[in-house]
C-alpha cells in the first residue's frame, strides 16, 4: 500500500534526506587512494550518530554496516571492509538515515583519482538519467514514465545495461515502501503518481551487460561480466507542480570538486542536458 505523506511529514522527512547528503559530503572530503572502505563507512556512521540520526541500514534484514560500499563491478549492497582504495577505483556509496520517524536514502558514485573516460561517461550518464527520471516524477504521470525515461537515456541512447533485479522504491516511515520504481519499463504503465508520494529513484547502470550475480556473503550484487556499475539515488516527493527533491547532491558535489583525489562526475553533461529540475517548495 502506498503511504502518502502530509506536508508536515515531508518537512520532517526532508531533514533525514538532507542529513544523508551531508554524511556523503563527509565521505567525499576524505576519499583518496590508500584508505580502506571501512574508514569511509566509519566517517559516515560517526557523522550520522553525532547528529542525532540513526543508521537505517545497520541490521536491516541483517545487513551488518551503516553504509553499502560497492566497488567497481559491485552494483549495490557491498560491505565496507579492509579493501584499500586505489587510483582508478569507482566507489558507490549508499547511505540511509532514520530521524524523527522518517528515513532518508541516497546513493552517489565517486571516481578515485584518474579514471578512464569510458567509466566517467558511465557515471555522468547514470547521474543524468536520475534527473531524466525525476523530470517525470509529476502528479498524473505513472511509475512507468519514470522507468522509461531512465531506460531510454541509459540503454537506448548509450547502450548500457540496466539492472532488472533491483529497483527503486517508496520511502518514508519505512525504508522500503510501495511502489517499486524500476529503471526500465513502458510509459503510461504502473501506479499513478499523486502528491504526497515519496520515491527513492535510483538508476543502477552497468557499463556492460545488464545481468548480475550475487556474492556468497548474501548481499553484494556484482555485474555478471565484471565491468563497472554506477548508482545514483535521490528521494523525490511528488507535488501538485514540479518534483521536490528532498535529498541533495549540492554538498556532495562541492566536496567532490574540492577534493583533488576525486574526478568530478558531472563533466561534459550540462545541467540542461541532464534536465536538472528546479527544487520546489512543497
Ligand atoms: Mg539507497
Ligand atoms: Mg534506495
PDB file of C-alpha atoms and ligand atoms in Angstrom:
ATOM      1  CA  UNK A   1       0.000   0.000   0.000  1.00  0.00           C
ATOM      2  CA  UNK A   2       1.340   3.427  -0.913  1.00  0.00           C
ATOM      3  CA  UNK A   3       1.902   5.719   2.090  1.00  0.00           C
ATOM      4  CA  UNK A   4       1.082   9.331   1.210  1.00  0.00           C
ATOM      5  CA  UNK A   5       2.816  11.949   3.336  1.00  0.00           C
ATOM      6  CA  UNK A   6       1.369  15.214   4.611  1.00  0.00           C
ATOM      7  CA  UNK A   7       3.225  18.480   4.046  1.00  0.00           C
ATOM      8  CA  UNK A   8       4.314  18.408   7.689  1.00  0.00           C
ATOM      9  CA  UNK A   9       5.649  14.890   7.320  1.00  0.00           C
ATOM     10  CA  UNK A  10       7.529  15.885   4.165  1.00  0.00           C
ATOM     11  CA  UNK A  11       9.323  18.662   6.025  1.00  0.00           C
ATOM     12  CA  UNK A  12      10.333  16.252   8.810  1.00  0.00           C
ATOM     13  CA  UNK A  13      11.472  13.747   6.235  1.00  0.00           C
ATOM     14  CA  UNK A  14      13.481  16.402   4.375  1.00  0.00           C
ATOM     15  CA  UNK A  15      15.769  16.671   7.419  1.00  0.00           C
ATOM     16  CA  UNK A  16      16.592  12.959   7.238  1.00  0.00           C
ATOM     17  CA  UNK A  17      17.207  13.182   3.491  1.00  0.00           C
ATOM     18  CA  UNK A  18      19.439  16.244   3.815  1.00  0.00           C
ATOM     19  CA  UNK A  19      21.445  14.569   6.565  1.00  0.00           C
ATOM     20  CA  UNK A  20      22.219  11.757   4.136  1.00  0.00           C
ATOM     21  CA  UNK A  21      23.720  14.287   1.717  1.00  0.00           C
ATOM     22  CA  UNK A  22      25.804  15.845   4.486  1.00  0.00           C
ATOM     23  CA  UNK A  23      27.050  12.399   5.539  1.00  0.00           C
ATOM     24  CA  UNK A  24      28.012  11.735   1.910  1.00  0.00           C
ATOM     25  CA  UNK A  25      29.908  15.022   1.794  1.00  0.00           C
ATOM     26  CA  UNK A  26      31.914  13.993   4.879  1.00  0.00           C
ATOM     27  CA  UNK A  27      32.949  10.865   2.995  1.00  0.00           C
ATOM     28  CA  UNK A  28      33.641  12.818  -0.222  1.00  0.00           C
ATOM     29  CA  UNK A  29      36.086  15.035   1.672  1.00  0.00           C
ATOM     30  CA  UNK A  30      38.288  12.113   2.776  1.00  0.00           C
ATOM     31  CA  UNK A  31      38.102   9.770  -0.220  1.00  0.00           C
ATOM     32  CA  UNK A  32      41.594   9.102  -1.603  1.00  0.00           C
ATOM     33  CA  UNK A  33      43.874   6.242  -2.600  1.00  0.00           C
ATOM     34  CA  UNK A  34      45.268   4.414   0.445  1.00  0.00           C
ATOM     35  CA  UNK A  35      42.280   4.445   2.790  1.00  0.00           C
ATOM     36  CA  UNK A  36      40.060   1.457   3.483  1.00  0.00           C
ATOM     37  CA  UNK A  37      36.380   1.282   2.674  1.00  0.00           C
ATOM     38  CA  UNK A  38      35.784   0.664   6.388  1.00  0.00           C
ATOM     39  CA  UNK A  39      37.354   4.066   7.132  1.00  0.00           C
ATOM     40  CA  UNK A  40      34.797   5.602   4.745  1.00  0.00           C
ATOM     41  CA  UNK A  41      31.987   3.711   6.461  1.00  0.00           C
ATOM     42  CA  UNK A  42      33.174   4.853   9.886  1.00  0.00           C
ATOM     43  CA  UNK A  43      33.270   8.550   8.913  1.00  0.00           C
ATOM     44  CA  UNK A  44      29.662   8.289   7.739  1.00  0.00           C
ATOM     45  CA  UNK A  45      28.495   6.319  10.761  1.00  0.00           C
ATOM     46  CA  UNK A  46      30.089   8.761  13.191  1.00  0.00           C
ATOM     47  CA  UNK A  47      28.610  11.765  11.395  1.00  0.00           C
ATOM     48  CA  UNK A  48      25.081  10.361  11.483  1.00  0.00           C
ATOM     49  CA  UNK A  49      25.237   9.306  15.138  1.00  0.00           C
ATOM     50  CA  UNK A  50      26.857  12.595  16.213  1.00  0.00           C
ATOM     51  CA  UNK A  51      23.987  14.477  14.574  1.00  0.00           C
ATOM     52  CA  UNK A  52      21.205  12.570  16.254  1.00  0.00           C
ATOM     53  CA  UNK A  53      20.401  10.242  13.389  1.00  0.00           C
ATOM     54  CA  UNK A  54      20.023   6.500  13.452  1.00  0.00           C
ATOM     55  CA  UNK A  55      21.515   4.076  10.955  1.00  0.00           C
ATOM     56  CA  UNK A  56      18.790   2.925   8.561  1.00  0.00           C
ATOM     57  CA  UNK A  57      20.894   0.184   7.024  1.00  0.00           C
ATOM     58  CA  UNK A  58      22.602  -1.376  10.047  1.00  0.00           C
ATOM     59  CA  UNK A  59      20.717  -4.549  10.978  1.00  0.00           C
ATOM     60  CA  UNK A  60      18.164  -4.014   8.193  1.00  0.00           C
ATOM     61  CA  UNK A  61      17.321  -7.634   7.355  1.00  0.00           C
ATOM     62  CA  UNK A  62      20.662  -8.446   8.951  1.00  0.00           C
ATOM     63  CA  UNK A  63      22.801  -6.043   6.897  1.00  0.00           C
ATOM     64  CA  UNK A  64      25.840  -5.553   9.152  1.00  0.00           C
ATOM     65  CA  UNK A  65      27.028  -1.996   8.375  1.00  0.00           C
ATOM     66  CA  UNK A  66      25.948   1.657   8.318  1.00  0.00           C
ATOM     67  CA  UNK A  67      26.685   2.028   4.624  1.00  0.00           C
ATOM     68  CA  UNK A  68      26.672  -0.056   1.474  1.00  0.00           C
ATOM     69  CA  UNK A  69      30.007   0.352  -0.290  1.00  0.00           C
ATOM     70  CA  UNK A  70      30.095  -1.209  -3.731  1.00  0.00           C
ATOM     71  CA  UNK A  71      33.417  -1.058  -5.568  1.00  0.00           C
ATOM     72  CA  UNK A  72      33.881  -1.218  -9.353  1.00  0.00           C
ATOM     73  CA  UNK A  73      31.946  -4.293 -10.584  1.00  0.00           C
ATOM     74  CA  UNK A  74      29.799  -4.321  -7.440  1.00  0.00           C
ATOM     75  CA  UNK A  75      26.397  -2.833  -8.255  1.00  0.00           C
ATOM     76  CA  UNK A  76      24.922  -2.378  -4.772  1.00  0.00           C
ATOM     77  CA  UNK A  77      24.822  -3.779  -1.202  1.00  0.00           C
ATOM     78  CA  UNK A  78      28.596  -4.217  -0.890  1.00  0.00           C
ATOM     79  CA  UNK A  79      30.207  -4.490   2.546  1.00  0.00           C
ATOM     80  CA  UNK A  80      32.789  -1.986   3.751  1.00  0.00           C
ATOM     81  CA  UNK A  81      35.993  -3.693   4.887  1.00  0.00           C
ATOM     82  CA  UNK A  82      39.762  -3.713   4.698  1.00  0.00           C
ATOM     83  CA  UNK A  83      39.878  -3.172   0.931  1.00  0.00           C
ATOM     84  CA  UNK A  84      42.146  -0.204   0.192  1.00  0.00           C
ATOM     85  CA  UNK A  85      41.048   2.364  -2.375  1.00  0.00           C
ATOM     86  CA  UNK A  86      43.401   2.702  -5.315  1.00  0.00           C
ATOM     87  CA  UNK A  87      43.692   5.152  -8.184  1.00  0.00           C
ATOM     88  CA  UNK A  88      41.103   4.305 -10.843  1.00  0.00           C
ATOM     89  CA  UNK A  89      38.580   2.758  -8.449  1.00  0.00           C
ATOM     90  CA  UNK A  90      34.890   3.530  -8.684  1.00  0.00           C
ATOM     91  CA  UNK A  91      33.150   3.527  -5.321  1.00  0.00           C
ATOM     92  CA  UNK A  92      29.412   3.628  -4.956  1.00  0.00           C
ATOM     93  CA  UNK A  93      28.297   4.710  -1.512  1.00  0.00           C
ATOM     94  CA  UNK A  94      24.701   4.227  -0.379  1.00  0.00           C
ATOM     95  CA  UNK A  95      23.651   5.851   2.901  1.00  0.00           C
ATOM     96  CA  UNK A  96      20.460   5.762   4.950  1.00  0.00           C
ATOM     97  CA  UNK A  97      19.460   7.940   7.909  1.00  0.00           C
ATOM     98  CA  UNK A  98      16.478   7.497  10.231  1.00  0.00           C
ATOM     99  CA  UNK A  99      15.441  10.524  12.248  1.00  0.00           C
ATOM    100  CA  UNK A 100      12.168  11.755  13.737  1.00  0.00           C
ATOM    101  CA  UNK A 101      10.342   8.743  12.362  1.00  0.00           C
ATOM    102  CA  UNK A 102      11.448   9.031   8.728  1.00  0.00           C
ATOM    103  CA  UNK A 103      14.178   7.595   6.555  1.00  0.00           C
ATOM    104  CA  UNK A 104      16.378   9.311   4.003  1.00  0.00           C
ATOM    105  CA  UNK A 105      18.150   7.118   1.423  1.00  0.00           C
ATOM    106  CA  UNK A 106      20.605   8.405  -1.156  1.00  0.00           C
ATOM    107  CA  UNK A 107      23.473   6.974  -3.188  1.00  0.00           C
ATOM    108  CA  UNK A 108      26.356   8.536  -5.114  1.00  0.00           C
ATOM    109  CA  UNK A 109      29.237   7.083  -7.110  1.00  0.00           C
ATOM    110  CA  UNK A 110      32.737   8.553  -6.814  1.00  0.00           C
ATOM    111  CA  UNK A 111      35.796   8.178  -9.052  1.00  0.00           C
ATOM    112  CA  UNK A 112      39.089   7.806  -7.173  1.00  0.00           C
ATOM    113  CA  UNK A 113      41.976   9.631  -8.825  1.00  0.00           C
ATOM    114  CA  UNK A 114      42.329   9.372 -12.584  1.00  0.00           C
ATOM    115  CA  UNK A 115      39.534   7.252 -14.034  1.00  0.00           C
ATOM    116  CA  UNK A 116      39.228   6.434 -17.732  1.00  0.00           C
ATOM    117  CA  UNK A 117      36.839   8.399 -19.925  1.00  0.00           C
ATOM    118  CA  UNK A 118      34.662   5.365 -20.677  1.00  0.00           C
ATOM    119  CA  UNK A 119      33.890   4.952 -16.980  1.00  0.00           C
ATOM    120  CA  UNK A 120      33.496   8.689 -16.340  1.00  0.00           C
ATOM    121  CA  UNK A 121      30.906   8.767 -19.111  1.00  0.00           C
ATOM    122  CA  UNK A 122      29.022   5.925 -17.372  1.00  0.00           C
ATOM    123  CA  UNK A 123      28.982   7.969 -14.160  1.00  0.00           C
ATOM    124  CA  UNK A 124      27.806  11.128 -15.908  1.00  0.00           C
ATOM    125  CA  UNK A 125      25.117   9.346 -17.891  1.00  0.00           C
ATOM    126  CA  UNK A 126      23.846   7.444 -14.842  1.00  0.00           C
ATOM    127  CA  UNK A 127      23.580  10.670 -12.856  1.00  0.00           C
ATOM    128  CA  UNK A 128      21.886  12.423 -15.753  1.00  0.00           C
ATOM    129  CA  UNK A 129      19.434   9.516 -16.081  1.00  0.00           C
ATOM    130  CA  UNK A 130      18.411  10.039 -12.471  1.00  0.00           C
ATOM    131  CA  UNK A 131      17.366  13.588 -13.368  1.00  0.00           C
ATOM    132  CA  UNK A 132      15.678  12.386 -16.539  1.00  0.00           C
ATOM    133  CA  UNK A 133      13.605  10.098 -14.308  1.00  0.00           C
ATOM    134  CA  UNK A 134      12.942  12.842 -11.780  1.00  0.00           C
ATOM    135  CA  UNK A 135      11.617  15.054 -14.575  1.00  0.00           C
ATOM    136  CA  UNK A 136       8.795  12.529 -14.992  1.00  0.00           C
ATOM    137  CA  UNK A 137       8.022  12.362 -11.258  1.00  0.00           C
ATOM    138  CA  UNK A 138       4.917  14.509 -11.572  1.00  0.00           C
ATOM    139  CA  UNK A 139       1.342  14.154 -10.435  1.00  0.00           C
ATOM    140  CA  UNK A 140      -0.722  12.418 -13.116  1.00  0.00           C
ATOM    141  CA  UNK A 141       2.221  10.529 -14.622  1.00  0.00           C
ATOM    142  CA  UNK A 142       2.843   6.883 -13.818  1.00  0.00           C
ATOM    143  CA  UNK A 143       5.808   4.910 -12.432  1.00  0.00           C
ATOM    144  CA  UNK A 144       6.437   3.594 -15.941  1.00  0.00           C
ATOM    145  CA  UNK A 145       7.085   7.141 -17.168  1.00  0.00           C
ATOM    146  CA  UNK A 146       9.985   7.490 -14.711  1.00  0.00           C
ATOM    147  CA  UNK A 147      11.221   3.985 -15.515  1.00  0.00           C
ATOM    148  CA  UNK A 148      11.039   4.539 -19.254  1.00  0.00           C
ATOM    149  CA  UNK A 149      12.900   7.855 -19.118  1.00  0.00           C
ATOM    150  CA  UNK A 150      15.809   6.211 -17.286  1.00  0.00           C
ATOM    151  CA  UNK A 151      15.889   3.215 -19.625  1.00  0.00           C
ATOM    152  CA  UNK A 152      15.680   5.332 -22.786  1.00  0.00           C
ATOM    153  CA  UNK A 153      18.583   7.518 -21.723  1.00  0.00           C
ATOM    154  CA  UNK A 154      20.909   4.787 -20.456  1.00  0.00           C
ATOM    155  CA  UNK A 155      20.082   1.692 -22.502  1.00  0.00           C
ATOM    156  CA  UNK A 156      18.650   3.015 -25.760  1.00  0.00           C
ATOM    157  CA  UNK A 157      20.781   6.153 -26.097  1.00  0.00           C
ATOM    158  CA  UNK A 158      24.054   4.986 -24.527  1.00  0.00           C
ATOM    159  CA  UNK A 159      23.925   1.180 -24.792  1.00  0.00           C
ATOM    160  CA  UNK A 160      24.453   0.472 -21.101  1.00  0.00           C
ATOM    161  CA  UNK A 161      22.992  -2.435 -19.120  1.00  0.00           C
ATOM    162  CA  UNK A 162      20.019  -1.539 -16.912  1.00  0.00           C
ATOM    163  CA  UNK A 163      19.848  -3.847 -13.901  1.00  0.00           C
ATOM    164  CA  UNK A 164      16.477  -5.594 -13.718  1.00  0.00           C
ATOM    165  CA  UNK A 165      16.646  -7.408 -10.376  1.00  0.00           C
ATOM    166  CA  UNK A 166      16.999  -4.257  -8.262  1.00  0.00           C
ATOM    167  CA  UNK A 167      14.655  -1.287  -8.272  1.00  0.00           C
ATOM    168  CA  UNK A 168      13.867   1.992  -6.536  1.00  0.00           C
ATOM    169  CA  UNK A 169      11.042   2.225  -4.033  1.00  0.00           C
ATOM    170  CA  UNK A 170       8.752   4.336  -1.936  1.00  0.00           C
ATOM    171  CA  UNK A 171      10.428   5.674   1.205  1.00  0.00           C
ATOM    172  CA  UNK A 172       9.127   7.220   4.429  1.00  0.00           C
ATOM    173  CA  UNK A 173       8.428   5.692   7.828  1.00  0.00           C
ATOM    174  CA  UNK A 174       9.816   2.505   6.324  1.00  0.00           C
ATOM    175  CA  UNK A 175      12.954   2.393   4.246  1.00  0.00           C
ATOM    176  CA  UNK A 176      11.270   0.344   1.570  1.00  0.00           C
ATOM    177  CA  UNK A 177       7.634   1.150   0.828  1.00  0.00           C
ATOM    178  CA  UNK A 178       5.372   0.713  -2.163  1.00  0.00           C
ATOM    179  CA  UNK A 179       5.531   1.288  -5.022  1.00  0.00           C
ATOM    180  CA  UNK A 180       8.562  -0.286  -6.651  1.00  0.00           C
ATOM    181  CA  UNK A 181      10.341   2.080  -9.054  1.00  0.00           C
ATOM    182  CA  UNK A 182      12.143   0.083 -11.769  1.00  0.00           C
ATOM    183  CA  UNK A 183      14.728   1.659 -14.050  1.00  0.00           C
ATOM    184  CA  UNK A 184      13.106   0.079 -17.095  1.00  0.00           C
ATOM    185  CA  UNK A 185       9.545  -0.079 -18.333  1.00  0.00           C
ATOM    186  CA  UNK A 186       6.808   1.274 -20.546  1.00  0.00           C
ATOM    187  CA  UNK A 187       5.402   4.779 -20.491  1.00  0.00           C
ATOM    188  CA  UNK A 188       1.898   5.062 -19.089  1.00  0.00           C
ATOM    189  CA  UNK A 189       2.086   1.865 -17.004  1.00  0.00           C
ATOM    190  CA  UNK A 190       2.257   1.222 -13.270  1.00  0.00           C
ATOM    191  CA  UNK A 191       0.992   3.146 -10.257  1.00  0.00           C
ATOM    192  CA  UNK A 192      -0.301   6.662 -10.840  1.00  0.00           C
ATOM    193  CA  UNK A 193       1.765   9.396  -9.199  1.00  0.00           C
ATOM    194  CA  UNK A 194      -0.028  11.576  -6.669  1.00  0.00           C
ATOM    195  CA  UNK A 195       1.079  14.452  -4.467  1.00  0.00           C
ATOM    196  CA  UNK A 196       2.466  13.175  -1.163  1.00  0.00           C
ATOM    197  CA  UNK A 197       4.217  10.122  -2.604  1.00  0.00           C
ATOM    198  CA  UNK A 198       7.948   9.968  -1.911  1.00  0.00           C
ATOM    199  CA  UNK A 199      10.036   7.827  -4.230  1.00  0.00           C
ATOM    200  CA  UNK A 200      13.656   6.743  -3.932  1.00  0.00           C
ATOM    201  CA  UNK A 201      14.645   6.877  -7.607  1.00  0.00           C
ATOM    202  CA  UNK A 202      17.921   5.038  -8.114  1.00  0.00           C
ATOM    203  CA  UNK A 203      19.294   4.031 -11.505  1.00  0.00           C
ATOM    204  CA  UNK A 204      21.791   1.148 -11.227  1.00  0.00           C
ATOM    205  CA  UNK A 205      23.531   1.140 -14.599  1.00  0.00           C
ATOM    206  CA  UNK A 206      26.224  -1.213 -15.901  1.00  0.00           C
ATOM    207  CA  UNK A 207      28.925  -0.402 -18.427  1.00  0.00           C
ATOM    208  CA  UNK A 208      28.400  -3.854 -19.931  1.00  0.00           C
ATOM    209  CA  UNK A 209      25.602  -6.399 -19.672  1.00  0.00           C
ATOM    210  CA  UNK A 210      22.511  -5.905 -17.528  1.00  0.00           C
ATOM    211  CA  UNK A 211      22.847  -9.294 -15.798  1.00  0.00           C
ATOM    212  CA  UNK A 212      24.094  -9.515 -12.237  1.00  0.00           C
ATOM    213  CA  UNK A 213      25.346 -12.230  -9.888  1.00  0.00           C
ATOM    214  CA  UNK A 214      25.215 -12.488  -6.110  1.00  0.00           C
ATOM    215  CA  UNK A 215      28.252 -12.929  -3.893  1.00  0.00           C
ATOM    216  CA  UNK A 216      28.324 -15.641  -1.244  1.00  0.00           C
ATOM    217  CA  UNK A 217      28.083 -13.012   1.514  1.00  0.00           C
ATOM    218  CA  UNK A 218      24.363 -12.975   0.732  1.00  0.00           C
ATOM    219  CA  UNK A 219      24.335  -9.241  -0.050  1.00  0.00           C
ATOM    220  CA  UNK A 220      26.832  -7.970  -2.599  1.00  0.00           C
ATOM    221  CA  UNK A 221      25.474  -7.764  -6.138  1.00  0.00           C
ATOM    222  CA  UNK A 222      28.077  -7.816  -8.939  1.00  0.00           C
ATOM    223  CA  UNK A 223      27.874  -7.345 -12.683  1.00  0.00           C
ATOM    224  CA  UNK A 224      27.983 -10.692 -14.455  1.00  0.00           C
ATOM    225  CA  UNK A 225      30.676  -9.576 -16.897  1.00  0.00           C
ATOM    226  CA  UNK A 226      32.827  -7.908 -14.236  1.00  0.00           C
ATOM    227  CA  UNK A 227      32.510  -4.460 -15.803  1.00  0.00           C
ATOM    228  CA  UNK A 228      31.911  -1.326 -13.725  1.00  0.00           C
ATOM    229  CA  UNK A 229      28.484  -0.291 -12.451  1.00  0.00           C
ATOM    230  CA  UNK A 230      27.241   3.117 -11.280  1.00  0.00           C
ATOM    231  CA  UNK A 231      24.467   4.112  -8.862  1.00  0.00           C
ATOM    232  CA  UNK A 232      22.917   7.488  -8.037  1.00  0.00           C
ATOM    233  CA  UNK A 233      19.817   7.917  -5.855  1.00  0.00           C
ATOM    234  CA  UNK A 234      17.572  10.776  -4.766  1.00  0.00           C
ATOM    235  CA  UNK A 235      14.427  10.839  -2.617  1.00  0.00           C
ATOM    236  CA  UNK A 236      11.768  12.724  -4.565  1.00  0.00           C
ATOM    237  CA  UNK A 237       8.382  13.958  -3.404  1.00  0.00           C
ATOM    238  CA  UNK A 238       5.540  14.173  -5.901  1.00  0.00           C
ATOM    239  CA  UNK A 239       3.797  17.532  -5.610  1.00  0.00           C
ATOM    240  CA  UNK A 240       0.999  19.254  -7.465  1.00  0.00           C
ATOM    241  CA  UNK A 241       3.680  21.041  -9.504  1.00  0.00           C
ATOM    242  CA  UNK A 242       7.362  20.221 -10.079  1.00  0.00           C
ATOM    243  CA  UNK A 243       9.220  17.349  -8.381  1.00  0.00           C
ATOM    244  CA  UNK A 244      10.585  18.208  -4.945  1.00  0.00           C
ATOM    245  CA  UNK A 245      13.983  16.562  -4.428  1.00  0.00           C
ATOM    246  CA  UNK A 246      14.234  16.020  -0.666  1.00  0.00           C
ATOM    247  CA  UNK A 247      17.827  14.741  -0.726  1.00  0.00           C
ATOM    248  CA  UNK A 248      20.639  16.910  -2.065  1.00  0.00           C
ATOM    249  CA  UNK A 249      23.869  16.478  -4.002  1.00  0.00           C
ATOM    250  CA  UNK A 250      24.908  20.124  -3.512  1.00  0.00           C
ATOM    251  CA  UNK A 251      27.310  19.491  -0.632  1.00  0.00           C
ATOM    252  CA  UNK A 252      28.490  16.222  -2.151  1.00  0.00           C
ATOM    253  CA  UNK A 253      29.377  17.886  -5.456  1.00  0.00           C
ATOM    254  CA  UNK A 254      31.129  20.755  -3.680  1.00  0.00           C
ATOM    255  CA  UNK A 255      33.246  18.276  -1.704  1.00  0.00           C
ATOM    256  CA  UNK A 256      33.842  16.172  -4.814  1.00  0.00           C
ATOM    257  CA  UNK A 257      35.095  19.161  -6.806  1.00  0.00           C
ATOM    258  CA  UNK A 258      37.265  20.394  -3.949  1.00  0.00           C
ATOM    259  CA  UNK A 259      38.914  17.004  -3.375  1.00  0.00           C
ATOM    260  CA  UNK A 260      41.975  16.654  -5.664  1.00  0.00           C
ATOM    261  CA  UNK A 261      41.838  12.866  -5.207  1.00  0.00           C
ATOM    262  CA  UNK A 262      38.467  12.598  -6.961  1.00  0.00           C
ATOM    263  CA  UNK A 263      37.431  13.117 -10.565  1.00  0.00           C
ATOM    264  CA  UNK A 264      34.251  15.161 -10.737  1.00  0.00           C
ATOM    265  CA  UNK A 265      31.452  13.128 -12.275  1.00  0.00           C
ATOM    266  CA  UNK A 266      29.471  15.941 -13.838  1.00  0.00           C
ATOM    267  CA  UNK A 267      31.899  16.897 -16.537  1.00  0.00           C
ATOM    268  CA  UNK A 268      30.662  17.119 -20.080  1.00  0.00           C
ATOM    269  CA  UNK A 269      26.950  16.756 -19.415  1.00  0.00           C
ATOM    270  CA  UNK A 270      25.439  20.152 -18.771  1.00  0.00           C
ATOM    271  CA  UNK A 271      22.593  20.647 -16.307  1.00  0.00           C
ATOM    272  CA  UNK A 272      20.435  21.401 -19.358  1.00  0.00           C
ATOM    273  CA  UNK A 273      21.222  18.066 -20.950  1.00  0.00           C
ATOM    274  CA  UNK A 274      20.651  16.357 -17.622  1.00  0.00           C
ATOM    275  CA  UNK A 275      17.382  18.281 -17.321  1.00  0.00           C
ATOM    276  CA  UNK A 276      18.048  19.166 -13.728  1.00  0.00           C
ATOM    277  CA  UNK A 277      14.720  20.245 -12.265  1.00  0.00           C
ATOM    278  CA  UNK A 278      14.345  23.247 -10.012  1.00  0.00           C
ATOM    279  CA  UNK A 279      13.876  22.282  -6.393  1.00  0.00           C
ATOM    280  CA  UNK A 280      10.456  23.481  -5.324  1.00  0.00           C
ATOM    281  CA  UNK A 281       8.891  24.335  -2.018  1.00  0.00           C
ATOM    282  CA  UNK A 282       6.156  21.864  -1.220  1.00  0.00           C
TER     283      UNK A 282
HETATM  284 MG1  LIG B   1      19.983   3.707  -1.161  1.00  0.00          MG
HETATM  285 MG1  LIG B   2      17.021   3.011  -2.039  1.00  0.00          MG
END
